[in-house]
Short mmCIF file of C-alpha atoms in Angstrom, two decimals:
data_model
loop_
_atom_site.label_atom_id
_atom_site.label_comp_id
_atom_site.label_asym_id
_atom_site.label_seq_id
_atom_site.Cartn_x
_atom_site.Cartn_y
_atom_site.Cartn_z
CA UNK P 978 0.00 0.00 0.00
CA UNK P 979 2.81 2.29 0.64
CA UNK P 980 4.21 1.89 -2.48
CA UNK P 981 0.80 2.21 -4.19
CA UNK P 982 0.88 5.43 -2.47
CA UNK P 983 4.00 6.75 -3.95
CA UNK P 984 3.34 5.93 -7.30
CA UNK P 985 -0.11 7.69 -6.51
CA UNK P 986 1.36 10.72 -5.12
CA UNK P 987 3.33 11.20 -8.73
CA UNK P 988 0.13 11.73 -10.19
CA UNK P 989 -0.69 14.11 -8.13
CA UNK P 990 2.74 15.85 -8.80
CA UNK P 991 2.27 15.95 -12.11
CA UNK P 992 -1.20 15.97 -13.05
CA UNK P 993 -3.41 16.74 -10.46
CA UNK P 994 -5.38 13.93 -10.11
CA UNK P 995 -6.26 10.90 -8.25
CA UNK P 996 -6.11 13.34 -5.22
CA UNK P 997 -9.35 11.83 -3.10
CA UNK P 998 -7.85 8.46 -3.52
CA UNK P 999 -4.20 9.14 -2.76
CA UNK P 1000 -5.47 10.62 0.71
CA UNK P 1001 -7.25 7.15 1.33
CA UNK P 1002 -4.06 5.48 0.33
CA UNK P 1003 -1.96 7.99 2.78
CA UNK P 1004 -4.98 6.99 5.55
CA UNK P 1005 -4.52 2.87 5.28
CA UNK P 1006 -1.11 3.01 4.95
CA UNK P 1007 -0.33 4.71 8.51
CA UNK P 1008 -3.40 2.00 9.86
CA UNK P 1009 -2.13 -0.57 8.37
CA UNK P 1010 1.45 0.15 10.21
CA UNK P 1011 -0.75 0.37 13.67
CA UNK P 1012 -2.12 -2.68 12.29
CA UNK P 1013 1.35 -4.68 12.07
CA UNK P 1014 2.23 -3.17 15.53
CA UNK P 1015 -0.86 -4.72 16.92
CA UNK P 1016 -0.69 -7.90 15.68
CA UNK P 1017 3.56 -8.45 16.94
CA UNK P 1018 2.89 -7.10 20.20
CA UNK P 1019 -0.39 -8.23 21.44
CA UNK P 1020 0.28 -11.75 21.25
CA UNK P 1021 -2.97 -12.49 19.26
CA UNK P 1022 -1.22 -13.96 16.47
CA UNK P 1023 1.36 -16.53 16.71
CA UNK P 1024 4.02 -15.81 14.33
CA UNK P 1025 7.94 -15.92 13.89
CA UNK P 1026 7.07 -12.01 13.60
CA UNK P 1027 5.90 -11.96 17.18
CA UNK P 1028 8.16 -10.26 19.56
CA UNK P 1029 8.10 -8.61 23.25
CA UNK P 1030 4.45 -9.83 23.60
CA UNK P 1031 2.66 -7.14 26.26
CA UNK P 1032 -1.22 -7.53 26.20
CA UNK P 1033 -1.56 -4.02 28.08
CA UNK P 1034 0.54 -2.21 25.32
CA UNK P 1035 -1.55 -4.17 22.56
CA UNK P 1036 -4.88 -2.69 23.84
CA UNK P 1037 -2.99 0.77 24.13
CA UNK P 1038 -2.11 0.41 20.32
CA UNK P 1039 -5.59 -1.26 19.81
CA UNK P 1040 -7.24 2.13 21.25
CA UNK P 1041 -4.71 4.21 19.02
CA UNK P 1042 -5.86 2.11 16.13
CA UNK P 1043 -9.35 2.66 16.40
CA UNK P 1044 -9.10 5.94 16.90
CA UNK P 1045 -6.69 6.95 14.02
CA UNK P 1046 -8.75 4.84 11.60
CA UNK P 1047 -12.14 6.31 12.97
CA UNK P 1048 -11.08 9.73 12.91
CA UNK P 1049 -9.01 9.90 9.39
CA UNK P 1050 -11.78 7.79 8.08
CA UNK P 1051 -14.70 10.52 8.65
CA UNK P 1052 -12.53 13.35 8.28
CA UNK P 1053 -11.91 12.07 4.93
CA UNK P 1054 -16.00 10.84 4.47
CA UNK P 1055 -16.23 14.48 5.04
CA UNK P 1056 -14.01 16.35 3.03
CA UNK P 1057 -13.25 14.43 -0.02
CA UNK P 1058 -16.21 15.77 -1.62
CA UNK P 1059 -14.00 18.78 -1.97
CA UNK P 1060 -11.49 17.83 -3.95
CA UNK P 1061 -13.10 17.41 -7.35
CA UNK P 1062 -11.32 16.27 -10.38
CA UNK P 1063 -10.60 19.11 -12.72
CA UNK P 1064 -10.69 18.60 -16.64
CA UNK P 1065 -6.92 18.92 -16.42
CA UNK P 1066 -6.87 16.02 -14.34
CA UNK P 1067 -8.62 13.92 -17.41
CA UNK P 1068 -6.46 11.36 -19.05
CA UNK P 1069 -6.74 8.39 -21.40
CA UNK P 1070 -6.55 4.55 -20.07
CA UNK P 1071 -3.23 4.42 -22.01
CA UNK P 1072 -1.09 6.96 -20.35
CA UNK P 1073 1.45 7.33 -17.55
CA UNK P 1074 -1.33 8.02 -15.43
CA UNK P 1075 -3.38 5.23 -16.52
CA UNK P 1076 -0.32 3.21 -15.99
CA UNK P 1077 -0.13 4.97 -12.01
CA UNK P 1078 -3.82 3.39 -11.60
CA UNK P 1079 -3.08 0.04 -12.75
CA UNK P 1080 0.29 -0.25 -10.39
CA UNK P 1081 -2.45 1.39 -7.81
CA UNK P 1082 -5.21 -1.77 -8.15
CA UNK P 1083 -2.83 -4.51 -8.34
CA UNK P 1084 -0.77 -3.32 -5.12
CA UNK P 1085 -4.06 -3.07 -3.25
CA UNK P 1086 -5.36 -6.16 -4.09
CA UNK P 1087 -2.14 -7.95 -3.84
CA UNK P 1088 -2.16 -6.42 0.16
CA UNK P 1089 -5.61 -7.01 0.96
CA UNK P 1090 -4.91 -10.50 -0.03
CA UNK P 1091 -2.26 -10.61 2.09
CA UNK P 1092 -3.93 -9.06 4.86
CA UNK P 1093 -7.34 -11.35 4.33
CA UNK P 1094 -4.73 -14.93 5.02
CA UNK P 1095 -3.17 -13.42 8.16
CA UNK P 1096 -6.49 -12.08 9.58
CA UNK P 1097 -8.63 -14.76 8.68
CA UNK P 1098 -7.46 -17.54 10.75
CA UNK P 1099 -8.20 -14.99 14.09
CA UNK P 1100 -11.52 -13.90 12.42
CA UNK P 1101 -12.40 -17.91 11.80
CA UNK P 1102 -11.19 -19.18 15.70
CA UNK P 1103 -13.34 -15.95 16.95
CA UNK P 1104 -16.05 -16.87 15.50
CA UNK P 1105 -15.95 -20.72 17.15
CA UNK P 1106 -14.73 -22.53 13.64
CA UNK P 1107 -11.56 -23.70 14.89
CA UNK P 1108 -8.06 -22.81 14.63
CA UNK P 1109 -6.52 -23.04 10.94
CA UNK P 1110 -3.38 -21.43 10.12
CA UNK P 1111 -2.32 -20.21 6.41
CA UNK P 1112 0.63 -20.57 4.86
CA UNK P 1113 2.92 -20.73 2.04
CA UNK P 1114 0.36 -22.14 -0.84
CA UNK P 1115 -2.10 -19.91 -0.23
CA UNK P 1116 0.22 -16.71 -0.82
CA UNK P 1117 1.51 -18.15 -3.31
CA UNK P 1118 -1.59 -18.81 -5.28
CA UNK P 1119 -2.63 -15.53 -4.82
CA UNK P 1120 0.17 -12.93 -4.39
CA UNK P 1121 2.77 -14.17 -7.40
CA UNK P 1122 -0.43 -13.91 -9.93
CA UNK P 1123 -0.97 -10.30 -8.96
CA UNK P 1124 2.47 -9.16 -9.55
CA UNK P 1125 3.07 -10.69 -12.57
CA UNK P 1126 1.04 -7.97 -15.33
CA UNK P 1127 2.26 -5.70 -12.68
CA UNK P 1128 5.94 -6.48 -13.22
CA UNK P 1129 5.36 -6.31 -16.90
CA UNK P 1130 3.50 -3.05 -16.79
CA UNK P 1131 6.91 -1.79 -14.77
CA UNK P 1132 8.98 -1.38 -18.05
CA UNK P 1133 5.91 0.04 -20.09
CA UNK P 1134 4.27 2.64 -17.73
CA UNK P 1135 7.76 5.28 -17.20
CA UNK P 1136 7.89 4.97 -21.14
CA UNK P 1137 3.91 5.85 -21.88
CA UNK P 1138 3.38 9.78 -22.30
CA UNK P 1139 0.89 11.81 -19.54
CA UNK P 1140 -2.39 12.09 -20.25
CA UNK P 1141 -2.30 9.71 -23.34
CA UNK P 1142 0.23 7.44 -24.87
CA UNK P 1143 1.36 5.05 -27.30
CA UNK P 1144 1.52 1.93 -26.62
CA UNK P 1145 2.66 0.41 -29.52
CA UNK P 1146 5.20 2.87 -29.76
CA UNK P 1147 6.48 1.83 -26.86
CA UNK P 1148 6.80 -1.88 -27.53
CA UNK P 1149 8.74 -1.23 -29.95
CA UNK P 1150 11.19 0.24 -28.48
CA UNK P 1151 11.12 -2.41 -26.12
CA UNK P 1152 11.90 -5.10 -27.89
CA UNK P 1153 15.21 -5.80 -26.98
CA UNK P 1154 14.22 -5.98 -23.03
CA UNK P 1155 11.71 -8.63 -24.61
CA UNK P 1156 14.42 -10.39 -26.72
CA UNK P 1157 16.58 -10.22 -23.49
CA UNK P 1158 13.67 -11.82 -21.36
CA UNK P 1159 13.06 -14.50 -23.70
CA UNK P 1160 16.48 -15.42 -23.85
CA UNK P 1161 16.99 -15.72 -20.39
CA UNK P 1162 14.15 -17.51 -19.56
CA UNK P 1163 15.34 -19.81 -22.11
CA UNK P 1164 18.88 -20.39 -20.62
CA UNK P 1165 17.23 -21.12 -17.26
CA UNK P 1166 15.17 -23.39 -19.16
CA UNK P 1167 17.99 -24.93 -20.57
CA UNK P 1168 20.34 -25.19 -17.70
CA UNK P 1169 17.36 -26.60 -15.68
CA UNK P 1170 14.44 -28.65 -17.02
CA UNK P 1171 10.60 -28.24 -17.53
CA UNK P 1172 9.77 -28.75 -14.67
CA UNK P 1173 10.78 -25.31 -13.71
CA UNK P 1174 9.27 -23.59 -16.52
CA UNK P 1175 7.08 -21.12 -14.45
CA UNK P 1176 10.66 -20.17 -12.64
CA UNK P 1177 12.05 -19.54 -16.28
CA UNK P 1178 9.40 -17.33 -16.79
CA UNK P 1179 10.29 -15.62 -13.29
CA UNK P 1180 14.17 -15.12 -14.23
CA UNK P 1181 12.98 -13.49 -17.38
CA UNK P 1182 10.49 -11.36 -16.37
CA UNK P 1183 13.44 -9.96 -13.50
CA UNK P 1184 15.43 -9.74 -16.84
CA UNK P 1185 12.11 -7.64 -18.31
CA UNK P 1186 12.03 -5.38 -15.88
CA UNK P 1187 16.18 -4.90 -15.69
CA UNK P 1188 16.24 -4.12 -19.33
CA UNK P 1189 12.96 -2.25 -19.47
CA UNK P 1190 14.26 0.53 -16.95
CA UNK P 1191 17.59 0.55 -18.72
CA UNK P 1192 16.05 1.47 -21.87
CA UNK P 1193 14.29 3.54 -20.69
CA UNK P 1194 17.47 5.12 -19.44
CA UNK P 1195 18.90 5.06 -22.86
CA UNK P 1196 16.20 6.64 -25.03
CA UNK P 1197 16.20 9.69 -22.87
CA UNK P 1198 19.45 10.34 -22.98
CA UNK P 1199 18.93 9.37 -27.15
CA UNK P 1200 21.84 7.07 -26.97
CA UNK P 1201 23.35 5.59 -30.56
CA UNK P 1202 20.48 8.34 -32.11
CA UNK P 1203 23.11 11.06 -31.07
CA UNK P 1204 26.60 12.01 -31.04
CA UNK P 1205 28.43 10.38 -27.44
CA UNK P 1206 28.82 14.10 -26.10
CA UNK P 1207 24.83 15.21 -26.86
CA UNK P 1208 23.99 12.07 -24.72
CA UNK P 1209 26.49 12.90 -21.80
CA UNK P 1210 24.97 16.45 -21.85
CA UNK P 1211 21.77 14.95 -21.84
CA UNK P 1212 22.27 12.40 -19.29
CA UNK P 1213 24.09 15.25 -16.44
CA UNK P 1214 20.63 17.22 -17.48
CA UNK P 1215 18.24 14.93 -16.18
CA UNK P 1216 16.21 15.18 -12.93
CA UNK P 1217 17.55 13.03 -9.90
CA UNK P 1218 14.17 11.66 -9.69
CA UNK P 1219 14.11 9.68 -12.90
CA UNK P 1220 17.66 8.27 -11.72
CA UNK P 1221 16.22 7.19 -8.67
CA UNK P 1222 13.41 5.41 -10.70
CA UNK P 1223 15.32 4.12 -12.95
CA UNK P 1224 18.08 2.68 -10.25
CA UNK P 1225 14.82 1.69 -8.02
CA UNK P 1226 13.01 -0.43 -10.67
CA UNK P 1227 15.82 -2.14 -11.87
CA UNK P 1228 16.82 -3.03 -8.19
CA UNK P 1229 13.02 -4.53 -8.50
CA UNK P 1230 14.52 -6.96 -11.32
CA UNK P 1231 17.30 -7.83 -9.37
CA UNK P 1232 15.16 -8.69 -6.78
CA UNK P 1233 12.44 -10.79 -8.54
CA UNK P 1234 15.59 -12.65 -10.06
CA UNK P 1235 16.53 -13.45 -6.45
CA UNK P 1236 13.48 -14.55 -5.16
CA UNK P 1237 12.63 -17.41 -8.31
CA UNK P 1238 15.88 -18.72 -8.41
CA UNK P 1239 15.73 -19.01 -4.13
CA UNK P 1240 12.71 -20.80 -4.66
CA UNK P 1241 12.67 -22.92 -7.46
CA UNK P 1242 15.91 -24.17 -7.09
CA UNK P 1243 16.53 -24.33 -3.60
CA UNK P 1244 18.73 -27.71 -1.96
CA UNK P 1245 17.70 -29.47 1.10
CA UNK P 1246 19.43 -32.35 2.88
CA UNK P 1247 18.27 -33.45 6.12
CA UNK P 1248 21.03 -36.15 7.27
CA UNK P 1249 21.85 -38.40 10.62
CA UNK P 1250 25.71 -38.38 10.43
CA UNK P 1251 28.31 -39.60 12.81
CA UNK P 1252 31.17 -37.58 13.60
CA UNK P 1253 33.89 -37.19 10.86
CA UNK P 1254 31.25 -38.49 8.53
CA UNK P 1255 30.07 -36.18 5.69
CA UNK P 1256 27.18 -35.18 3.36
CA UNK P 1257 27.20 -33.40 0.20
CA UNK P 1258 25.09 -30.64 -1.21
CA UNK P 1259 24.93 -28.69 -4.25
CA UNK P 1260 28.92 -28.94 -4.84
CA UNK P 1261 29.65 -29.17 -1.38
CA UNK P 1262 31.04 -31.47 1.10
CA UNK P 1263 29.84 -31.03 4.89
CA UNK P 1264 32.19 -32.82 7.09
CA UNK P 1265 30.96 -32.83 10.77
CA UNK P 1266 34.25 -32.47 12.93
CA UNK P 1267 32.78 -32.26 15.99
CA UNK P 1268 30.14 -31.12 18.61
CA UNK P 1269 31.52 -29.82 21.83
CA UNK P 1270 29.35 -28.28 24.85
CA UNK P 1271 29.90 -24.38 25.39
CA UNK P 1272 28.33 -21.63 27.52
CA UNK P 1273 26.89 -18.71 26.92
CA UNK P 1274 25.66 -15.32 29.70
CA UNK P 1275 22.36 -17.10 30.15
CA UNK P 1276 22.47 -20.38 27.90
CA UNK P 1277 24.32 -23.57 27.24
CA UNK P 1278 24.56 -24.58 23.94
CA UNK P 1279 26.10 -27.79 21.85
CA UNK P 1280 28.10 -26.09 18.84
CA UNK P 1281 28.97 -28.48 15.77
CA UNK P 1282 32.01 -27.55 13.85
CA UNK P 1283 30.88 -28.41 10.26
CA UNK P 1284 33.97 -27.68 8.02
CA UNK P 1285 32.78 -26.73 3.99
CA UNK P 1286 34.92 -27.92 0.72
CA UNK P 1287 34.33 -27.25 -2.50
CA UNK P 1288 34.19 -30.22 -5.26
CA UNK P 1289 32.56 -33.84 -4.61
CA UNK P 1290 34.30 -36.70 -2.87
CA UNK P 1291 36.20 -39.46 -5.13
CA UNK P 1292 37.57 -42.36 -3.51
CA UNK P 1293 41.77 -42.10 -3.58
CA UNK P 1294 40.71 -38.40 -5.18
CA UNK P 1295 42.60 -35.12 -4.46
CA UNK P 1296 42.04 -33.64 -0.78
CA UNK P 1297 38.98 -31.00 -1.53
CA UNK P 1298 40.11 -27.44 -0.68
CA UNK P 1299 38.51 -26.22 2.46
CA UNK P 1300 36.03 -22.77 1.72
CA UNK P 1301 34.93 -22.38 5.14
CA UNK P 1302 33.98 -23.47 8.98
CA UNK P 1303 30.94 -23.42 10.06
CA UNK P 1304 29.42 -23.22 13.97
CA UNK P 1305 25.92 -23.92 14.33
CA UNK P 1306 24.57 -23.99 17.83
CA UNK P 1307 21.55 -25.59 20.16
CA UNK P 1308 20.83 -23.22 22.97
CA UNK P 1309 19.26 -23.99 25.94
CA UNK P 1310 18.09 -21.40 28.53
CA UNK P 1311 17.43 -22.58 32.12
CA UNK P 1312 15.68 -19.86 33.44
CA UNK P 1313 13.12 -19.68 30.62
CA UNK P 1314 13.38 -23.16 30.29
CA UNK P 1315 13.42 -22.65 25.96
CA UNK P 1316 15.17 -24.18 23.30
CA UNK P 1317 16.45 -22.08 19.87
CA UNK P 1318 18.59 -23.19 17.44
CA UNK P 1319 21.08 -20.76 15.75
CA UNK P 1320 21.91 -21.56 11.94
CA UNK P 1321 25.34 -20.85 10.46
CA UNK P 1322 25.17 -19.04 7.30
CA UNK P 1323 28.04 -19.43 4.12
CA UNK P 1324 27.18 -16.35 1.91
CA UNK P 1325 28.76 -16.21 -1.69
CA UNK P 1326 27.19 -13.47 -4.92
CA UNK P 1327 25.13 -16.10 -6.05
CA UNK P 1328 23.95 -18.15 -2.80
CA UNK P 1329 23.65 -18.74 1.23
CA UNK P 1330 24.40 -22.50 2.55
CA UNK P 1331 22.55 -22.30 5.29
CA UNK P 1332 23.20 -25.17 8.00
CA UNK P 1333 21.27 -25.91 10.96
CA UNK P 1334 22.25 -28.38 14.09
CA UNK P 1335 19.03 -30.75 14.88
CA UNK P 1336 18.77 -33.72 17.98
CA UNK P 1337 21.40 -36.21 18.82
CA UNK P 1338 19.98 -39.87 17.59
CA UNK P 1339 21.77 -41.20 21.32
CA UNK P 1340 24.08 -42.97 19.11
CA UNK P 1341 26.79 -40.54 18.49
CA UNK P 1342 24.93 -38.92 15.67
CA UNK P 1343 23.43 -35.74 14.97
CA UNK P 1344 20.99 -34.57 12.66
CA UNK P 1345 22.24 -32.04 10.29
CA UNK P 1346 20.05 -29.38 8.19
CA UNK P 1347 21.48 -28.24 5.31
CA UNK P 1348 19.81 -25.79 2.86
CA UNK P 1349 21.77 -24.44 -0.41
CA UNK P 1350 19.32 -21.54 -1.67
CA UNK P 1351 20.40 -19.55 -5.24
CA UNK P 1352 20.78 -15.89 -5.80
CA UNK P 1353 19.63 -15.28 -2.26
CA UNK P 1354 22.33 -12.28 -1.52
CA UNK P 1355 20.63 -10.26 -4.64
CA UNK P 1356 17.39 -9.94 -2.83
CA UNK P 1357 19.58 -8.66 -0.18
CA UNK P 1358 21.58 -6.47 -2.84
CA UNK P 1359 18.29 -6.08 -4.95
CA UNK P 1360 16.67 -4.05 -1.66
CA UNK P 1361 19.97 -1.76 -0.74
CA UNK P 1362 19.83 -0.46 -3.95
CA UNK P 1363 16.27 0.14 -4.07
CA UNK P 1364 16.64 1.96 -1.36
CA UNK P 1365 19.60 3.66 -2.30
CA UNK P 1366 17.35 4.52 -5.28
CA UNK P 1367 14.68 5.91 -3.20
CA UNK P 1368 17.57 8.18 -1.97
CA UNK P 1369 18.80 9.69 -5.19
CA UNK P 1370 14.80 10.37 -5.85
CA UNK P 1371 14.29 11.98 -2.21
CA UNK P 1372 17.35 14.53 -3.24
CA UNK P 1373 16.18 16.01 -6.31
CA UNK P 1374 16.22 19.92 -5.42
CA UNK P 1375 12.52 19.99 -6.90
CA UNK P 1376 10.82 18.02 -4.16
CA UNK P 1377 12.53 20.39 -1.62
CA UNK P 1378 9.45 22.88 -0.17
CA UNK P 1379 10.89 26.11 1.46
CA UNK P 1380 9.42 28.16 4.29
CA UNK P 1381 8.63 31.74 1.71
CA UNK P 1382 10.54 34.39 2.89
CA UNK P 1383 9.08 37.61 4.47
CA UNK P 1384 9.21 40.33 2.48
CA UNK P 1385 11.30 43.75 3.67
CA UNK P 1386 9.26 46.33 1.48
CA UNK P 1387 6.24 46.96 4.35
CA UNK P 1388 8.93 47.41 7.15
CA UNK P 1389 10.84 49.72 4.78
CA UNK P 1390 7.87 52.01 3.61
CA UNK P 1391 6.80 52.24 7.32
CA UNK P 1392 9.90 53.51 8.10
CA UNK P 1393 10.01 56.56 5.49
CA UNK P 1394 6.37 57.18 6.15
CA UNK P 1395 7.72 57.50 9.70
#
């Protein structure tokens, strides 16, 4: 909702329109934050997300909720009436603006069916039809269909014209972002199987929306249509804001690249193994050394030390080289009387080996969680640079509003009338 918002407030920027609903957007985006507070500190939903649980602070924030909501809510019942859409306001389904509304509808669905799975399971139990939880399949049969025609209107909206566009026109200059999606999808296709087709599809729309926001890049600055030095001039003499656009929405690629390949091809092994015994997963070897007892300030933990080669074991083969050591811990705390587990985490450019420590089997074993997931560090990447995007946006000179400065000229006549 918050980024429906901001795309939302650009048309009111620009063209002075969508003003009524950009208010409501600016009013459930601040709920929907007292929302979130709510639900982690209340305790009335049992989540990873739940933290410092206080029932007398959640019915603070409960109170705060209600009235925030109730108060924006008939403020705004009350004075939206006034803001009328003028006829410069008007603009054609295919424009920038009409682009602005679409990004608008699918973000808003795509939350309220986010916020319909975690709310439903508390609306369900309160009503006496049993506790239910919702998970993974459900998001994922609703969320990733929503944001696919919006990641492919990402590369065609910034390129469509206010108040009415051309879309054709701007297909074709997009074709190479959709030769360079279909080839990628095609590589991952290739260097995979069908049976990840849909996450083919993922890496190239990431690809789609890369390329889309480059080009977009390139044919303002006219580059290849002009000499090198008109599109250097060109390129120092645009706005900060379409850099941070441009750097934001590829960033959105990146990260839609991350999260497919993190899904789709993700590597689990789940393994009883001795000590000095090892296990192999995507290219590497896991060779449990040991698993000594340690303490902590307020815990006592078991700590594995898991040392990570490179290469796959051959019988009379070369010794692998080793990458890394890994530590992953139990911890026990007396006084609370809990258990927690504390991964260790091998980060590369293109992956995390994530590995957990499980039970001893009482026979000198231990159970051994291993998780190689792709491409992970560029959601990581994908999100600093959206942000640092956001940045570059946030200090273009022309969003900066300044106090007006009192005039001199009454204090000055006053003083010669005097």
């Amino acid at each position: 909702v918050g980024t429906a918002l901001l795309h939302s407030a650009i048309v009111v920027e620009k063209r002075d329109a969508l003003k009524s609903w950009t208010i409501l957007l600016a009013i459930l985006t601040f709920a929907l934050s007292l929302i979130g507070t709510f639900l982690v500190r209340s305790g009335v939903l049992t989540s990873v997300h739940s933290f410092a649980v206080d029932p007398e602070r959640g019915i603070f924030i409960l109170a705060l909720l209600l009235i925030a909501i109730g108060g924006s809510l008939a403020l705004y019942a009350w004075r939206a009436p006034a803001l009328r859409a003028t006829s410069a306001g008007l603009f054609k389904p295919v424009s920038r603006e009409g682009a602005m509304v679409l990004n608008n509808l699918l973000l808003s669905v795509a939350a309220a069916t986010v916020f319909l799975g975690t709310l439903y399971p508390l609306f369900l139990d309160l009503v006496g039809g049993g506790k239910i939880s919702v998970g993974a399949p459900y998001f994922n049969a609703t969320f990733v269909p929503l944001m696919v025609p919006l990641l492919a209107a990402v590369a065609v909206g910034p390129m469509l014209a206010w108040k009415r566009g051309d879309l054709a026109g701007v297909m074709q200059r997009l074709y190479v972002a959709l030769a360079a999606a279909v080839a990628a999808a095609l590589i991952s296709l290739w260097l995979s199987d069908w049976r990840h087709a849909l996450a083919a599809f993922g890496i190239g729309l990431g690809v789609w929306v890369i390329a889309g926001a480059k080009i977009e890049f390139a044919s303002r600055i006219q580059l290849f249509r002009v000499p090198i030095g008109d599109s250097v001039r060109r390129a120092f003499g645009l706005p900060r804001s379409f850099y941070g656009m441009s750097i934001a929405h590829a960033a959105l690629g990146i990260v839609v690249v991350g999260i497919t390949a993190s899904s789709a091809w993700q590597t689990e092994v789940i393994k009883v193994v001795q000590l000095r015994e090892s296990i192999e997963v995507a290219g590497y070897v896991l060779h449990l050394r040991d698993v000594r007892e340690a303490r902590g300030p307020n815990y006592v933990a078991q700590v594995a030390r898991i040392d990570v080669y490179r290469g796959k074991v051959l019988e009379g083969g070369p010794r692998l080289p080793l990458v890394t050591v890994l530590e992953p811990e139990k911890r026990r705390y007396p006084v609370e009387g809990n258990n927690t587990t504390e991964a260790a985490i091998y980060t590369t450019w293109f992956a995390d080996l994530y590995v957990v420590l499980g039970d001893a089997d009482g026979k000198g074993g231990w159970v051994i969680r291993a998780y190689h997931n792709p491409l992970v560090p560029w959601i990581w990447v994908g999100c600093l640079i959206m942000f640092f995007g956001g940045l570059v946006s946030l200090s273009d000179r022309r969003h900066r509003v300044g106090a007006p400065r009192r005039s001199a000229a009454p204090a000055t006549a006053s003083a010669e009338t005097a």
